[in-house]
Amino acid sequence: EERGCSSIVRLDLSRKMLTSLPKDLFVGSHHLEFLDVSRNNLKGLPPDIGNCKRLKSLIALSNNIRWSEFPVDAIASLSDLQKLDLRWNKKMNSQSAEQRLLTYLPAG
Protein backbone atom coordinates (compact mmCIF):
# COMPACT_ATOMS: atom_id res chain seq x y z
CA GLU A 1 0.00 0.00 0.00
CA GLU A 2 1.45 3.31 -1.06
CA ARG A 3 0.95 6.16 1.38
CA GLY A 4 1.35 9.88 1.00
CA CYS A 5 0.30 11.82 -2.06
CA SER A 6 1.33 9.38 -4.78
CA SER A 7 -0.59 10.93 -7.69
CA ILE A 8 -0.83 14.58 -6.60
CA VAL A 9 1.11 17.11 -8.69
CA ARG A 10 0.07 20.32 -6.88
CA LEU A 11 -0.55 20.58 -3.14
CA ASP A 12 -1.66 23.84 -1.51
CA LEU A 13 -1.64 23.69 2.29
CA SER A 14 -1.31 27.45 2.75
CA ARG A 15 -3.27 29.26 5.48
CA LYS A 16 -4.34 26.06 7.24
CA MET A 17 -2.98 26.99 10.72
CA LEU A 18 -0.61 24.01 10.56
CA THR A 19 2.08 23.67 13.21
CA SER A 20 3.67 20.63 11.54
CA LEU A 21 3.30 18.44 8.49
CA PRO A 22 2.47 14.73 8.78
CA LYS A 23 5.69 12.72 8.85
CA ASP A 24 4.54 10.39 6.08
CA LEU A 25 3.13 13.12 3.81
CA PHE A 26 6.01 12.81 1.36
CA VAL A 27 6.28 9.01 1.32
CA GLY A 28 5.41 8.02 -2.23
CA SER A 29 5.01 11.62 -3.42
CA HIS A 30 6.79 10.90 -6.66
CA HIS A 31 4.72 13.23 -8.85
CA LEU A 32 4.56 16.30 -6.60
CA GLU A 33 5.87 19.36 -8.47
CA PHE A 34 4.37 22.27 -6.52
CA LEU A 35 4.02 22.59 -2.75
CA ASP A 36 2.72 25.66 -0.93
CA VAL A 37 2.85 25.55 2.87
CA SER A 38 2.97 29.32 3.32
CA ARG A 39 1.28 31.35 6.03
CA ASN A 40 1.12 28.60 8.63
CA ASN A 41 2.97 28.18 11.91
CA LEU A 42 5.46 25.54 10.78
CA LYS A 43 8.75 25.30 12.68
CA GLY A 44 10.35 23.05 10.11
CA LEU A 45 9.94 20.69 7.18
CA PRO A 46 10.26 16.90 7.36
CA PRO A 47 13.41 15.35 5.84
CA ASP A 48 11.19 13.10 3.71
CA ILE A 49 10.56 16.11 1.47
CA GLY A 50 13.67 14.82 -0.30
CA ASN A 51 11.49 12.01 -1.69
CA CYS A 52 9.71 14.54 -3.94
CA LYS A 53 12.27 14.26 -6.74
CA ARG A 54 10.06 16.15 -9.24
CA LEU A 55 9.42 19.10 -6.92
CA LYS A 56 9.93 22.34 -8.85
CA SER A 57 8.42 24.90 -6.49
CA LEU A 58 8.43 24.98 -2.68
CA ILE A 59 6.72 27.97 -1.10
CA ALA A 60 7.19 28.10 2.68
CA LEU A 61 7.00 31.83 3.37
CA SER A 62 5.51 33.35 6.53
CA ASN A 63 6.09 30.48 8.96
CA ASN A 64 8.37 30.03 11.98
CA ILE A 65 10.87 27.74 10.27
CA ARG A 66 14.12 27.35 12.17
CA TRP A 67 17.46 26.28 10.70
CA SER A 68 17.60 23.40 13.19
CA GLU A 69 14.42 21.95 11.65
CA PHE A 70 15.14 22.76 8.00
CA PRO A 71 16.39 19.70 6.05
CA VAL A 72 19.06 21.42 3.96
CA ASP A 73 20.48 18.16 2.58
CA ALA A 74 17.03 16.95 1.51
CA ILE A 75 16.23 20.28 -0.17
CA ALA A 76 19.64 20.30 -1.87
CA SER A 77 18.95 16.84 -3.30
CA LEU A 78 15.91 18.14 -5.24
CA SER A 79 17.56 18.61 -8.63
CA ASP A 80 14.37 19.88 -10.35
CA LEU A 81 13.73 22.58 -7.72
CA GLN A 82 13.51 25.98 -9.43
CA LYS A 83 11.80 28.07 -6.76
CA LEU A 84 12.33 28.03 -3.01
CA ASP A 85 10.59 30.82 -1.09
CA LEU A 86 11.50 31.11 2.59
CA ARG A 87 10.75 34.81 3.01
CA TRP A 88 9.25 36.14 6.21
CA ASN A 89 10.23 33.26 8.44
CA LYS A 90 10.88 34.82 11.82
CA LYS A 91 13.67 32.44 12.80
CA MET A 92 15.72 32.76 9.61
CA ASN A 93 16.40 35.86 7.60
CA SER A 94 16.45 35.65 3.82
CA GLN A 95 20.07 36.73 3.47
CA SER A 96 21.15 34.04 5.92
CA ALA A 97 19.00 31.47 4.09
CA GLU A 98 20.47 32.40 0.74
CA GLN A 99 24.05 32.17 2.01
CA ARG A 100 23.49 28.80 3.68
CA LEU A 101 21.71 27.27 0.71
CA LEU A 102 24.24 28.49 -1.84
CA THR A 103 26.85 26.28 -0.20
CA TYR A 104 24.63 23.22 -0.83
CA LEU A 105 22.90 23.91 -4.14
CA PRO A 106 24.64 23.38 -7.48
CA ALA A 107 25.55 26.47 -9.46
CA GLY A 108 23.41 27.25 -12.41
Tab-separated table of C-alpha atoms in Angstrom:
chain	number	residue	atom	x	y	z
A	1	GLU	CA	0.000	0.000	0.000
A	2	GLU	CA	1.448	3.308	-1.057
A	3	ARG	CA	0.953	6.158	1.380
A	4	GLY	CA	1.345	9.879	0.998
A	5	CYS	CA	0.303	11.818	-2.062
A	6	SER	CA	1.334	9.381	-4.778
A	7	SER	CA	-0.594	10.931	-7.689
A	8	ILE	CA	-0.834	14.584	-6.599
A	9	VAL	CA	1.112	17.110	-8.686
A	10	ARG	CA	0.073	20.322	-6.876
A	11	LEU	CA	-0.551	20.583	-3.137
A	12	ASP	CA	-1.662	23.838	-1.505
A	13	LEU	CA	-1.639	23.691	2.288
A	14	SER	CA	-1.306	27.451	2.753
A	15	ARG	CA	-3.270	29.256	5.480
A	16	LYS	CA	-4.336	26.057	7.244
A	17	MET	CA	-2.976	26.986	10.717
A	18	LEU	CA	-0.608	24.008	10.563
A	19	THR	CA	2.078	23.669	13.211
A	20	SER	CA	3.665	20.633	11.542
A	21	LEU	CA	3.303	18.439	8.487
A	22	PRO	CA	2.470	14.731	8.781
A	23	LYS	CA	5.693	12.720	8.854
A	24	ASP	CA	4.536	10.392	6.078
A	25	LEU	CA	3.132	13.123	3.813
A	26	PHE	CA	6.011	12.810	1.359
A	27	VAL	CA	6.281	9.011	1.323
A	28	GLY	CA	5.411	8.018	-2.234
A	29	SER	CA	5.010	11.624	-3.416
A	30	HIS	CA	6.794	10.897	-6.663
A	31	HIS	CA	4.721	13.226	-8.851
A	32	LEU	CA	4.564	16.303	-6.599
A	33	GLU	CA	5.868	19.361	-8.472
A	34	PHE	CA	4.365	22.268	-6.521
A	35	LEU	CA	4.020	22.589	-2.750
A	36	ASP	CA	2.723	25.662	-0.932
A	37	VAL	CA	2.847	25.554	2.875
A	38	SER	CA	2.970	29.319	3.316
A	39	ARG	CA	1.284	31.350	6.034
A	40	ASN	CA	1.120	28.601	8.632
A	41	ASN	CA	2.972	28.175	11.912
A	42	LEU	CA	5.463	25.540	10.785
A	43	LYS	CA	8.751	25.303	12.684
A	44	GLY	CA	10.347	23.047	10.110
A	45	LEU	CA	9.942	20.693	7.183
A	46	PRO	CA	10.264	16.899	7.362
A	47	PRO	CA	13.406	15.353	5.839
A	48	ASP	CA	11.188	13.100	3.707
A	49	ILE	CA	10.563	16.107	1.468
A	50	GLY	CA	13.670	14.824	-0.300
A	51	ASN	CA	11.491	12.008	-1.688
A	52	CYS	CA	9.714	14.539	-3.939
A	53	LYS	CA	12.269	14.263	-6.745
A	54	ARG	CA	10.056	16.146	-9.243
A	55	LEU	CA	9.424	19.101	-6.917
A	56	LYS	CA	9.935	22.339	-8.852
A	57	SER	CA	8.422	24.898	-6.488
A	58	LEU	CA	8.426	24.980	-2.683
A	59	ILE	CA	6.716	27.970	-1.099
A	60	ALA	CA	7.189	28.102	2.677
A	61	LEU	CA	7.004	31.830	3.366
A	62	SER	CA	5.515	33.350	6.534
A	63	ASN	CA	6.092	30.483	8.955
A	64	ASN	CA	8.365	30.035	11.984
A	65	ILE	CA	10.866	27.737	10.268
A	66	ARG	CA	14.125	27.348	12.168
A	67	TRP	CA	17.458	26.277	10.702
A	68	SER	CA	17.597	23.404	13.186
A	69	GLU	CA	14.419	21.946	11.651
A	70	PHE	CA	15.137	22.761	8.005
A	71	PRO	CA	16.389	19.704	6.049
A	72	VAL	CA	19.060	21.420	3.959
A	73	ASP	CA	20.481	18.157	2.576
A	74	ALA	CA	17.027	16.953	1.513
A	75	ILE	CA	16.235	20.278	-0.175
A	76	ALA	CA	19.644	20.303	-1.873
A	77	SER	CA	18.947	16.838	-3.302
A	78	LEU	CA	15.910	18.138	-5.239
A	79	SER	CA	17.558	18.611	-8.625
A	80	ASP	CA	14.371	19.885	-10.345
A	81	LEU	CA	13.728	22.578	-7.717
A	82	GLN	CA	13.505	25.975	-9.427
A	83	LYS	CA	11.799	28.071	-6.756
A	84	LEU	CA	12.328	28.029	-3.006
A	85	ASP	CA	10.592	30.821	-1.091
A	86	LEU	CA	11.501	31.107	2.590
A	87	ARG	CA	10.753	34.810	3.010
A	88	TRP	CA	9.251	36.139	6.208
A	89	ASN	CA	10.227	33.260	8.436
A	90	LYS	CA	10.878	34.815	11.822
A	91	LYS	CA	13.673	32.435	12.798
A	92	MET	CA	15.722	32.759	9.606
A	93	ASN	CA	16.403	35.862	7.599
A	94	SER	CA	16.448	35.647	3.821
A	95	GLN	CA	20.075	36.728	3.469
A	96	SER	CA	21.152	34.038	5.916
A	97	ALA	CA	19.003	31.474	4.091
A	98	GLU	CA	20.474	32.395	0.739
A	99	GLN	CA	24.054	32.169	2.008
A	100	ARG	CA	23.488	28.804	3.683
A	101	LEU	CA	21.712	27.274	0.708
A	102	LEU	CA	24.236	28.489	-1.841
A	103	THR	CA	26.845	26.277	-0.200
A	104	TYR	CA	24.630	23.220	-0.832
A	105	LEU	CA	22.900	23.908	-4.139
A	106	PRO	CA	24.639	23.376	-7.475
A	107	ALA	CA	25.555	26.468	-9.462
A	108	GLY	CA	23.410	27.249	-12.409
